[in-house]
Amino acid sequence: MSKIVQQDILQQLQQLQRVAQTALAQANTTEATREWYSEYLSRKGRLTSILRNLGSLSAEERPLVGKVANEVKAVLENALQERQTSIAQAELEAVRRAESVDVTLPGRPQNLGKLHITTRVLRDIYAIFTAMGFQIYDSPEVETDEYNFQLLNIPPGHPARDMWDTFYTTTPGLILRTHTSPGQIHAMREYAPEPIRVILPGKCYRYEAVDASHESMFYQVEGLAIGKHITFSDLKGVLINFANQMYGEGRKARFRKSYFPFTEPSVEMDIECVLCGGKGCPVCKYSGWLEMLGAGMVHPRVLQNGGYDPTEFSGFAFGMGPDRIALQKYGIDDIRYFFTNDARLFERV
Ligand code: DAH
C-alpha cells in the first residue's frame, strides 16, 4: 500500500515537472513567469501541495521522494531563471529597436521662413538709394485731405482726384493716404530751407475694385530731392542708376511725358520687360515695356507749400510701387498672392 503511495508521489512529481515545463515555455512576459512561479514553486504552489503527502510515507520511503522532489524543484528553478533571462533580453531588445535611430537616414528638411517678397524689394530699394545719399523718412498713413491733396496742388473738385479714390475715417477730413506723396510736404516742412534727399516708403490705401493688379492696400516708395540747381538731368541720372541696380546693368529704360498735379514737367519711366527682354509677353501686354514709376520736377506751388522759395530752389520727385516691382521681377501674375499667406509663393523666388 505504502509502495503505491510512494510510486504515486514520484509519478505526480514527474508529471508536475512536465506540465510546469510546458507552461513555462508559454510564459512570454516577466509578469507571466511570476504567475508561473506562484502556481508551481511558491509555498502555496503545486509542488508543495504534493509534498504535503510525504507524511503518509514510511521513514525509508521518504528520502527517495525527498531527493526526487528536490531535483524537480532544482530543474524547475533553473528553467525559470533561464526563461526570465531570455524574456528580459527580448524585452530589452524590443525597447532598443523601438527607440533606435537610424543614423543613415537622410535628415528631414526644415522649412525655414523667408522675408516677404515685397519686404525684400523694399530693402533692395533702401540699399540702392541710401548708397546715393538718400535718407529714409517715415510719414503717417493717416492724413488730412489737405496733405494728401491740397498741398500737392490738388484742390477740392480737381479732376485729378478721380485717380485717387480713398477711404475716409469717421473723423471729418481724416483719410487713409492714397499715395506717399503727402510725405513730401512733411519732409520739406521739417527741413526747409536745408537741401533734402529722402525716400519715403510705406503703405497706401485706395478704394479699388480688387483684381490681379490692384489691391486696396499696397506699398509705395516716394523719392524727393530738393536743393539749388537740381535739374531734370539729375532726375534721369538717379532713376537710370536705380534701374540699372534694381534690374541689372544695361537694361533699357525710357521716359514718357505724363501728368501729375504736383510735378511739372511730369514723366513716367518704363523699363524693358524683365521677363521677355522687350520681345513682348503677357506680363508686358506685348508692349515690351513695364511701367516702373511716375516722376517729375517738383511743382513751384508744392515747393512753396513745403517752405522753399521756388525762385531759389528746385527739386525732383518720384513714386514707385514695390509690390508691382516684385510682381515684375519674379514673374508673379497676381498681387493678391502677396496677402494669402500661401508659402508656395516663396518657393518660386
Ligand atoms: N503719387 C503718385 C501716385 O500715387 C506717384 C508719383 C508720381 C509720385 C510722380 C511722385 C511723382 O512723386 O513725382 O500715382
mmCIF file of C-alpha atoms and ligand atoms in Angstrom:
data_model
loop_
_atom_site.group_PDB
_atom_site.id
_atom_site.type_symbol
_atom_site.label_atom_id
_atom_site.label_comp_id
_atom_site.label_asym_id
_atom_site.label_seq_id
_atom_site.Cartn_x
_atom_site.Cartn_y
_atom_site.Cartn_z
ATOM 1 C CA MET A 1 0.000 0.000 0.000
ATOM 2 C CA SER A 2 2.686 2.291 1.084
ATOM 3 C CA LYS A 3 4.718 1.396 -2.060
ATOM 4 C CA ILE A 4 1.866 2.525 -4.252
ATOM 5 C CA VAL A 5 1.764 5.855 -2.460
ATOM 6 C CA GLN A 6 5.471 6.331 -2.999
ATOM 7 C CA GLN A 7 5.112 5.473 -6.685
ATOM 8 C CA ASP A 8 2.169 7.753 -6.898
ATOM 9 C CA ILE A 9 4.021 10.712 -5.448
ATOM 10 C CA LEU A 10 7.026 10.097 -7.670
ATOM 11 C CA GLN A 11 4.718 9.983 -10.678
ATOM 12 C CA GLN A 12 2.976 13.147 -9.594
ATOM 13 C CA LEU A 13 6.356 14.850 -9.258
ATOM 14 C CA GLN A 14 7.411 13.823 -12.753
ATOM 15 C CA GLN A 15 4.117 14.883 -14.206
ATOM 16 C CA LEU A 16 4.338 18.170 -12.401
ATOM 17 C CA GLN A 17 7.757 18.730 -13.902
ATOM 18 C CA ARG A 18 6.471 18.125 -17.436
ATOM 19 C CA VAL A 19 3.356 20.237 -17.047
ATOM 20 C CA ALA A 20 5.354 23.033 -15.407
ATOM 21 C CA GLN A 21 7.962 22.984 -18.153
ATOM 22 C CA THR A 22 5.308 23.200 -20.881
ATOM 23 C CA ALA A 23 3.564 26.058 -19.052
ATOM 24 C CA LEU A 24 6.859 27.881 -18.614
ATOM 25 C CA ALA A 25 7.612 27.688 -22.320
ATOM 26 C CA GLN A 26 4.356 29.537 -22.905
ATOM 27 C CA ALA A 27 5.030 32.293 -20.404
ATOM 28 C CA ASN A 28 6.189 35.171 -22.581
ATOM 29 C CA THR A 29 6.455 38.034 -20.168
ATOM 30 C CA THR A 30 8.148 38.658 -16.848
ATOM 31 C CA GLU A 31 4.696 39.011 -15.326
ATOM 32 C CA ALA A 32 3.677 35.595 -16.696
ATOM 33 C CA THR A 33 6.787 33.963 -15.192
ATOM 34 C CA ARG A 34 5.857 35.397 -11.792
ATOM 35 C CA GLU A 35 2.430 33.870 -12.046
ATOM 36 C CA TRP A 36 4.016 30.610 -13.111
ATOM 37 C CA TYR A 37 6.286 30.693 -10.036
ATOM 38 C CA SER A 38 3.402 31.245 -7.699
ATOM 39 C CA GLU A 39 1.437 28.407 -9.296
ATOM 40 C CA TYR A 40 4.220 25.795 -9.240
ATOM 41 C CA LEU A 41 7.040 26.648 -6.865
ATOM 42 C CA SER A 42 5.716 29.014 -4.187
ATOM 43 C CA ARG A 43 4.730 27.891 -0.726
ATOM 44 C CA LYS A 44 1.126 27.649 -1.818
ATOM 45 C CA GLY A 45 2.124 26.102 -5.169
ATOM 46 C CA ARG A 46 1.586 22.679 -6.645
ATOM 47 C CA LEU A 47 4.989 21.227 -5.693
ATOM 48 C CA THR A 48 4.405 21.998 -2.012
ATOM 49 C CA SER A 49 0.945 20.519 -2.100
ATOM 50 C CA ILE A 50 2.344 17.236 -3.487
ATOM 51 C CA LEU A 51 4.957 17.133 -0.748
ATOM 52 C CA ARG A 52 2.268 17.505 1.877
ATOM 53 C CA ASN A 53 1.570 13.800 1.348
ATOM 54 C CA LEU A 54 5.130 12.962 2.436
ATOM 55 C CA GLY A 55 3.777 12.348 5.917
ATOM 56 C CA SER A 56 1.956 9.235 4.758
ATOM 57 C CA LEU A 57 5.245 7.616 3.673
ATOM 58 C CA SER A 58 7.451 5.392 5.800
ATOM 59 C CA ALA A 59 10.785 6.649 7.084
ATOM 60 C CA GLU A 60 12.599 4.553 4.408
ATOM 61 C CA GLU A 61 10.471 5.820 1.580
ATOM 62 C CA ARG A 62 10.839 9.456 2.341
ATOM 63 C CA PRO A 63 14.463 10.072 1.324
ATOM 64 C CA LEU A 64 13.935 8.960 -2.280
ATOM 65 C CA VAL A 65 10.843 11.043 -2.690
ATOM 66 C CA GLY A 66 12.588 13.964 -0.974
ATOM 67 C CA LYS A 67 15.527 13.629 -3.339
ATOM 68 C CA VAL A 68 13.352 13.484 -6.427
ATOM 69 C CA ALA A 69 11.318 16.417 -5.167
ATOM 70 C CA ASN A 70 14.498 18.447 -4.676
ATOM 71 C CA GLU A 71 15.658 17.532 -8.165
ATOM 72 C CA VAL A 72 12.339 18.583 -9.686
ATOM 73 C CA LYS A 73 12.477 21.773 -7.747
ATOM 74 C CA ALA A 74 16.044 22.485 -8.877
ATOM 75 C CA VAL A 75 15.209 21.695 -12.514
ATOM 76 C CA LEU A 76 12.202 23.996 -12.424
ATOM 77 C CA GLU A 77 14.082 26.770 -10.674
ATOM 78 C CA ASN A 78 16.847 26.614 -13.269
ATOM 79 C CA ALA A 79 14.322 26.599 -16.078
ATOM 80 C CA LEU A 80 12.619 29.629 -14.546
ATOM 81 C CA GLN A 81 15.852 31.507 -14.299
ATOM 82 C CA GLU A 82 16.749 30.759 -17.905
ATOM 83 C CA ARG A 83 13.306 31.750 -19.071
ATOM 84 C CA GLN A 84 13.402 35.013 -17.149
ATOM 85 C CA THR A 85 16.804 35.873 -18.534
ATOM 86 C CA SER A 86 15.754 35.304 -22.106
ATOM 87 C CA ILE A 87 12.497 37.240 -21.622
ATOM 88 C CA ALA A 88 14.376 40.172 -20.107
ATOM 89 C CA GLN A 89 16.749 40.123 -23.057
ATOM 90 C CA ALA A 90 13.881 40.049 -25.546
ATOM 91 C CA GLU A 91 12.138 42.905 -23.763
ATOM 92 C CA LEU A 92 15.296 44.967 -23.786
ATOM 93 C CA GLU A 93 15.845 44.223 -27.453
ATOM 94 C CA ALA A 94 12.263 45.341 -28.216
ATOM 95 C CA VAL A 95 12.784 48.622 -26.390
ATOM 96 C CA ARG A 96 16.112 49.123 -28.124
ATOM 97 C CA ARG A 97 14.544 48.540 -31.519
ATOM 98 C CA ALA A 98 11.602 50.860 -30.807
ATOM 99 C CA GLU A 99 13.815 53.653 -29.601
ATOM 100 C CA SER A 100 16.678 53.217 -32.010
ATOM 101 C CA VAL A 101 17.692 55.906 -34.506
ATOM 102 C CA ASP A 102 18.808 55.043 -37.993
ATOM 103 C CA VAL A 103 21.717 57.398 -38.383
ATOM 104 C CA THR A 104 21.994 56.581 -42.091
ATOM 105 C CA LEU A 105 18.547 58.081 -42.874
ATOM 106 C CA PRO A 106 18.678 61.461 -44.610
ATOM 107 C CA GLY A 107 17.533 64.361 -42.400
ATOM 108 C CA ARG A 108 14.034 65.741 -42.666
ATOM 109 C CA PRO A 109 14.114 69.155 -44.349
ATOM 110 C CA GLN A 110 13.165 72.057 -42.096
ATOM 111 C CA ASN A 111 11.189 74.737 -43.835
ATOM 112 C CA LEU A 112 12.774 77.993 -42.841
ATOM 113 C CA GLY A 113 10.794 81.185 -43.023
ATOM 114 C CA LYS A 114 11.722 83.820 -45.555
ATOM 115 C CA LEU A 115 11.193 87.514 -45.872
ATOM 116 C CA HIS A 116 8.126 88.531 -47.827
ATOM 117 C CA ILE A 117 8.951 89.334 -51.448
ATOM 118 C CA THR A 118 7.772 92.925 -51.060
ATOM 119 C CA THR A 119 9.991 93.324 -47.988
ATOM 120 C CA ARG A 120 12.970 92.088 -49.968
ATOM 121 C CA VAL A 121 12.280 94.509 -52.813
ATOM 122 C CA LEU A 122 11.835 97.325 -50.274
ATOM 123 C CA ARG A 123 15.213 96.500 -48.730
ATOM 124 C CA ASP A 124 16.843 96.452 -52.173
ATOM 125 C CA ILE A 125 15.350 99.886 -52.835
ATOM 126 C CA TYR A 126 16.603 101.218 -49.495
ATOM 127 C CA ALA A 127 20.110 99.908 -50.191
ATOM 128 C CA ILE A 128 20.283 101.467 -53.651
ATOM 129 C CA PHE A 129 19.007 104.887 -52.611
ATOM 130 C CA THR A 130 20.878 105.156 -49.338
ATOM 131 C CA ALA A 131 24.083 104.463 -51.300
ATOM 132 C CA MET A 132 23.177 107.533 -53.380
ATOM 133 C CA GLY A 133 22.872 109.649 -50.239
ATOM 134 C CA PHE A 134 19.095 109.432 -49.705
ATOM 135 C CA GLN A 135 17.739 109.117 -46.176
ATOM 136 C CA ILE A 136 14.663 107.102 -45.267
ATOM 137 C CA TYR A 137 11.883 109.300 -43.959
ATOM 138 C CA ASP A 138 8.830 107.919 -42.146
ATOM 139 C CA SER A 139 5.500 109.599 -42.748
ATOM 140 C CA PRO A 140 1.977 108.871 -41.476
ATOM 141 C CA GLU A 141 -0.534 106.548 -43.121
ATOM 142 C CA VAL A 142 -3.464 108.591 -41.866
ATOM 143 C CA GLU A 143 -3.531 112.016 -43.460
ATOM 144 C CA THR A 144 -5.704 115.061 -43.801
ATOM 145 C CA ASP A 145 -7.300 115.956 -47.092
ATOM 146 C CA GLU A 146 -5.039 118.994 -47.020
ATOM 147 C CA TYR A 147 -1.804 116.977 -47.025
ATOM 148 C CA ASN A 148 -2.971 114.152 -49.257
ATOM 149 C CA PHE A 149 -4.400 116.510 -51.896
ATOM 150 C CA GLN A 150 -4.479 120.272 -51.410
ATOM 151 C CA LEU A 151 -0.839 120.925 -50.537
ATOM 152 C CA LEU A 152 0.096 118.742 -53.503
ATOM 153 C CA ASN A 153 -1.736 121.101 -55.815
ATOM 154 C CA ILE A 154 -4.918 119.048 -55.958
ATOM 155 C CA PRO A 155 -7.676 121.399 -54.706
ATOM 156 C CA PRO A 156 -11.191 120.120 -53.945
ATOM 157 C CA GLY A 157 -13.029 119.352 -57.164
ATOM 158 C CA HIS A 158 -9.809 118.943 -59.150
ATOM 159 C CA PRO A 159 -10.377 116.270 -61.830
ATOM 160 C CA ALA A 160 -7.119 114.540 -60.821
ATOM 161 C CA ARG A 161 -8.820 113.452 -57.582
ATOM 162 C CA ASP A 162 -10.504 110.763 -59.657
ATOM 163 C CA MET A 163 -7.130 108.973 -59.831
ATOM 164 C CA TRP A 164 -7.084 108.539 -56.045
ATOM 165 C CA ASP A 165 -10.365 107.336 -54.595
ATOM 166 C CA THR A 166 -9.706 106.959 -50.898
ATOM 167 C CA PHE A 167 -11.035 105.627 -47.596
ATOM 168 C CA TYR A 168 -12.477 108.107 -45.118
ATOM 169 C CA THR A 169 -12.268 107.789 -41.351
ATOM 170 C CA THR A 170 -15.162 108.735 -39.071
ATOM 171 C CA THR A 171 -13.299 111.962 -38.290
ATOM 172 C CA PRO A 172 -14.181 114.513 -40.980
ATOM 173 C CA GLY A 173 -11.177 115.460 -43.132
ATOM 174 C CA LEU A 174 -9.051 112.483 -41.937
ATOM 175 C CA ILE A 175 -8.344 109.905 -44.622
ATOM 176 C CA LEU A 176 -6.072 106.962 -45.304
ATOM 177 C CA ARG A 177 -3.385 108.290 -47.622
ATOM 178 C CA THR A 178 -3.765 107.283 -51.256
ATOM 179 C CA HIS A 179 -0.074 107.733 -52.029
ATOM 180 C CA THR A 180 3.184 108.504 -50.211
ATOM 181 C CA SER A 181 3.397 111.964 -51.834
ATOM 182 C CA PRO A 182 1.985 113.824 -48.777
ATOM 183 C CA GLY A 183 5.163 112.683 -47.005
ATOM 184 C CA GLN A 184 6.982 115.137 -49.288
ATOM 185 C CA ILE A 185 5.257 118.019 -47.517
ATOM 186 C CA HIS A 186 6.114 116.636 -44.063
ATOM 187 C CA ALA A 187 9.783 116.207 -45.025
ATOM 188 C CA MET A 188 10.007 119.676 -46.640
ATOM 189 C CA ARG A 189 8.358 121.393 -43.691
ATOM 190 C CA GLU A 190 10.756 119.677 -41.327
ATOM 191 C CA TYR A 191 13.937 120.523 -43.256
ATOM 192 C CA ALA A 192 13.289 123.755 -45.224
ATOM 193 C CA PRO A 193 15.389 125.670 -46.149
ATOM 194 C CA GLU A 194 18.027 122.913 -45.994
ATOM 195 C CA PRO A 195 18.507 120.710 -49.070
ATOM 196 C CA ILE A 196 16.749 117.337 -48.901
ATOM 197 C CA ARG A 197 17.402 113.905 -50.307
ATOM 198 C CA VAL A 198 14.888 111.396 -48.910
ATOM 199 C CA ILE A 199 12.897 108.336 -49.823
ATOM 200 C CA LEU A 200 9.533 107.802 -48.149
ATOM 201 C CA PRO A 201 8.382 104.190 -48.084
ATOM 202 C CA GLY A 202 5.090 102.934 -46.692
ATOM 203 C CA LYS A 203 1.596 101.605 -47.079
ATOM 204 C CA CYS A 204 -1.067 103.363 -49.120
ATOM 205 C CA TYR A 205 -4.769 102.732 -49.415
ATOM 206 C CA ARG A 206 -7.235 103.059 -52.242
ATOM 207 C CA TYR A 207 -10.867 102.311 -52.659
ATOM 208 C CA GLU A 208 -10.252 99.885 -55.521
ATOM 209 C CA ALA A 209 -12.060 97.107 -57.280
ATOM 210 C CA VAL A 210 -9.511 94.450 -56.212
ATOM 211 C CA ASP A 211 -8.144 92.372 -59.091
ATOM 212 C CA ALA A 212 -4.901 90.699 -60.201
ATOM 213 C CA SER A 213 -3.048 94.013 -60.330
ATOM 214 C CA HIS A 214 -4.947 96.170 -57.795
ATOM 215 C CA GLU A 215 -5.189 95.843 -54.042
ATOM 216 C CA SER A 216 -6.839 98.261 -51.636
ATOM 217 C CA MET A 217 -3.620 98.295 -49.586
ATOM 218 C CA PHE A 218 -0.196 98.408 -51.245
ATOM 219 C CA TYR A 219 3.248 99.906 -50.847
ATOM 220 C CA GLN A 220 4.842 102.919 -52.422
ATOM 221 C CA VAL A 221 8.282 104.419 -52.204
ATOM 222 C CA GLU A 222 8.380 108.133 -52.791
ATOM 223 C CA GLY A 223 11.572 109.999 -53.519
ATOM 224 C CA LEU A 224 12.356 113.673 -53.115
ATOM 225 C CA ALA A 225 15.469 115.727 -53.747
ATOM 226 C CA ILE A 226 15.466 119.491 -53.201
ATOM 227 C CA GLY A 227 18.310 121.938 -53.467
ATOM 228 C CA LYS A 228 19.714 124.745 -55.551
ATOM 229 C CA HIS A 229 20.425 123.880 -59.213
ATOM 230 C CA ILE A 230 18.690 120.493 -59.248
ATOM 231 C CA THR A 231 17.718 119.718 -62.833
ATOM 232 C CA PHE A 232 15.824 117.166 -64.858
ATOM 233 C CA SER A 233 19.212 115.574 -65.713
ATOM 234 C CA ASP A 234 19.673 114.792 -62.015
ATOM 235 C CA LEU A 235 16.282 113.077 -62.000
ATOM 236 C CA LYS A 236 17.227 110.992 -65.034
ATOM 237 C CA GLY A 237 20.666 110.130 -63.688
ATOM 238 C CA VAL A 238 19.338 108.975 -60.307
ATOM 239 C CA LEU A 239 16.499 106.932 -61.777
ATOM 240 C CA ILE A 240 18.603 105.285 -64.502
ATOM 241 C CA ASN A 241 21.179 104.367 -61.886
ATOM 242 C CA PHE A 242 18.399 102.927 -59.749
ATOM 243 C CA ALA A 243 17.000 100.889 -62.658
ATOM 244 C CA ASN A 244 20.441 99.520 -63.529
ATOM 245 C CA GLN A 245 20.945 98.294 -59.971
ATOM 246 C CA MET A 246 17.413 97.013 -59.491
ATOM 247 C CA TYR A 247 17.017 95.202 -62.801
ATOM 248 C CA GLY A 248 20.585 94.657 -63.979
ATOM 249 C CA GLU A 249 23.073 96.831 -65.786
ATOM 250 C CA GLY A 250 22.258 97.861 -69.322
ATOM 251 C CA ARG A 251 18.525 97.152 -69.309
ATOM 252 C CA LYS A 252 16.792 99.734 -71.463
ATOM 253 C CA ALA A 253 14.664 102.412 -69.829
ATOM 254 C CA ARG A 254 12.557 105.142 -71.351
ATOM 255 C CA PHE A 255 10.775 108.302 -70.160
ATOM 256 C CA ARG A 256 7.326 109.251 -71.429
ATOM 257 C CA LYS A 257 5.635 112.579 -70.828
ATOM 258 C CA SER A 258 2.841 112.347 -68.298
ATOM 259 C CA TYR A 259 0.789 114.429 -65.917
ATOM 260 C CA PHE A 260 0.794 114.733 -62.124
ATOM 261 C CA PRO A 261 -0.545 117.829 -60.384
ATOM 262 C CA PHE A 262 2.473 118.046 -58.068
ATOM 263 C CA THR A 263 5.213 117.918 -60.727
ATOM 264 C CA GLU A 264 5.912 119.976 -63.823
ATOM 265 C CA PRO A 265 7.080 118.616 -66.176
ATOM 266 C CA SER A 266 5.947 115.066 -65.312
ATOM 267 C CA VAL A 267 7.118 111.798 -66.751
ATOM 268 C CA GLU A 268 6.615 108.094 -66.403
ATOM 269 C CA MET A 269 9.554 105.759 -66.591
ATOM 270 C CA ASP A 270 9.324 102.356 -68.236
ATOM 271 C CA ILE A 271 11.808 99.530 -68.142
ATOM 272 C CA GLU A 272 12.360 96.955 -70.833
ATOM 273 C CA CYS A 273 10.222 93.956 -69.824
ATOM 274 C CA VAL A 274 12.252 91.877 -67.388
ATOM 275 C CA LEU A 275 10.575 88.660 -68.439
ATOM 276 C CA CYS A 276 10.723 88.763 -72.225
ATOM 277 C CA GLY A 277 13.575 91.230 -72.656
ATOM 278 C CA GLY A 278 11.419 93.522 -74.780
ATOM 279 C CA LYS A 279 10.122 90.926 -77.225
ATOM 280 C CA GLY A 280 6.560 91.040 -75.897
ATOM 281 C CA CYS A 281 4.769 88.696 -73.456
ATOM 282 C CA PRO A 282 1.574 88.589 -71.379
ATOM 283 C CA VAL A 283 3.233 90.377 -68.420
ATOM 284 C CA CYS A 284 4.096 93.457 -70.512
ATOM 285 C CA LYS A 285 0.884 93.054 -72.504
ATOM 286 C CA TYR A 286 3.030 92.532 -75.626
ATOM 287 C CA SER A 287 4.398 96.077 -75.492
ATOM 288 C CA GLY A 288 7.929 95.047 -74.455
ATOM 289 C CA TRP A 289 7.848 97.677 -71.655
ATOM 290 C CA LEU A 290 6.844 97.705 -67.998
ATOM 291 C CA GLU A 291 5.693 100.854 -66.222
ATOM 292 C CA MET A 292 8.088 101.486 -63.396
ATOM 293 C CA LEU A 293 7.336 104.801 -61.764
ATOM 294 C CA GLY A 294 5.983 108.320 -62.016
ATOM 295 C CA ALA A 295 8.293 111.302 -61.589
ATOM 296 C CA GLY A 296 8.850 114.941 -62.372
ATOM 297 C CA MET A 297 10.252 118.285 -61.266
ATOM 298 C CA VAL A 298 8.539 119.436 -58.066
ATOM 299 C CA HIS A 299 5.816 121.975 -58.930
ATOM 300 C CA PRO A 300 6.674 125.519 -57.717
ATOM 301 C CA ARG A 301 3.454 125.654 -55.718
ATOM 302 C CA VAL A 302 4.377 122.430 -53.904
ATOM 303 C CA LEU A 303 7.857 123.787 -53.164
ATOM 304 C CA GLN A 304 6.220 126.841 -51.717
ATOM 305 C CA ASN A 305 3.793 124.768 -49.616
ATOM 306 C CA GLY A 306 6.805 122.918 -48.241
ATOM 307 C CA GLY A 307 8.534 126.169 -47.269
ATOM 308 C CA TYR A 308 11.017 126.597 -50.149
ATOM 309 C CA ASP A 309 11.325 129.651 -52.352
ATOM 310 C CA PRO A 310 10.750 128.324 -55.900
ATOM 311 C CA THR A 311 12.869 131.092 -57.405
ATOM 312 C CA GLU A 312 15.830 129.799 -55.451
ATOM 313 C CA PHE A 313 15.177 126.051 -55.061
ATOM 314 C CA SER A 314 14.231 123.284 -57.409
ATOM 315 C CA GLY A 315 13.795 119.563 -56.953
ATOM 316 C CA PHE A 316 12.631 116.300 -58.398
ATOM 317 C CA ALA A 317 10.269 113.686 -57.032
ATOM 318 C CA PHE A 318 9.261 110.193 -57.965
ATOM 319 C CA GLY A 319 6.918 107.496 -56.766
ATOM 320 C CA MET A 320 7.088 103.772 -57.390
ATOM 321 C CA GLY A 321 5.173 100.644 -56.328
ATOM 322 C CA PRO A 322 7.454 97.998 -54.791
ATOM 323 C CA ASP A 323 4.686 95.368 -54.895
ATOM 324 C CA ARG A 324 4.477 95.875 -58.606
ATOM 325 C CA ILE A 325 8.244 95.755 -58.998
ATOM 326 C CA ALA A 326 8.205 92.456 -57.055
ATOM 327 C CA LEU A 327 5.493 91.059 -59.347
ATOM 328 C CA GLN A 328 7.501 92.003 -62.406
ATOM 329 C CA LYS A 329 10.838 90.888 -61.085
ATOM 330 C CA TYR A 330 9.642 87.451 -60.039
ATOM 331 C CA GLY A 331 7.058 86.961 -62.788
ATOM 332 C CA ILE A 332 4.110 86.635 -60.371
ATOM 333 C CA ASP A 333 0.798 87.188 -62.093
ATOM 334 C CA ASP A 334 -1.481 88.186 -59.217
ATOM 335 C CA ILE A 335 -0.862 90.752 -56.463
ATOM 336 C CA ARG A 336 -3.451 89.030 -54.246
ATOM 337 C CA TYR A 337 -0.993 86.137 -53.659
ATOM 338 C CA PHE A 338 1.006 88.572 -51.520
ATOM 339 C CA PHE A 339 -1.659 88.503 -48.845
ATOM 340 C CA THR A 340 -2.974 84.917 -48.978
ATOM 341 C CA ASN A 341 -0.143 83.503 -46.824
ATOM 342 C CA ASP A 342 0.480 80.573 -49.151
ATOM 343 C CA ALA A 343 4.145 79.693 -48.583
ATOM 344 C CA ARG A 344 4.402 78.043 -52.022
ATOM 345 C CA LEU A 345 4.691 81.547 -53.480
ATOM 346 C CA PHE A 346 8.084 81.907 -51.847
ATOM 347 C CA GLU A 347 9.415 78.644 -53.246
ATOM 348 C CA ARG A 348 9.464 80.385 -56.586
ATOM 349 C CA VAL A 349 11.978 83.001 -55.622
HETATM 350 N N1 DAH B 1 1.784 109.809 -56.144
HETATM 351 C C1 DAH B 1 1.698 109.244 -57.469
HETATM 352 C C2 DAH B 1 0.693 108.135 -57.488
HETATM 353 O O1 DAH B 1 0.360 107.638 -56.474
HETATM 354 C C3 DAH B 1 3.030 108.705 -57.909
HETATM 355 C C4 DAH B 1 4.007 109.840 -58.184
HETATM 356 C C5 DAH B 1 4.126 110.363 -59.410
HETATM 357 C C6 DAH B 1 4.782 110.331 -57.177
HETATM 358 C C7 DAH B 1 5.003 111.404 -59.711
HETATM 359 C C8 DAH B 1 5.685 111.375 -57.423
HETATM 360 C C9 DAH B 1 5.775 111.889 -58.715
HETATM 361 O O2 DAH B 1 6.452 111.892 -56.507
HETATM 362 O O3 DAH B 1 6.664 112.871 -58.960
HETATM 363 O O4 DAH B 1 0.232 107.773 -58.549
#
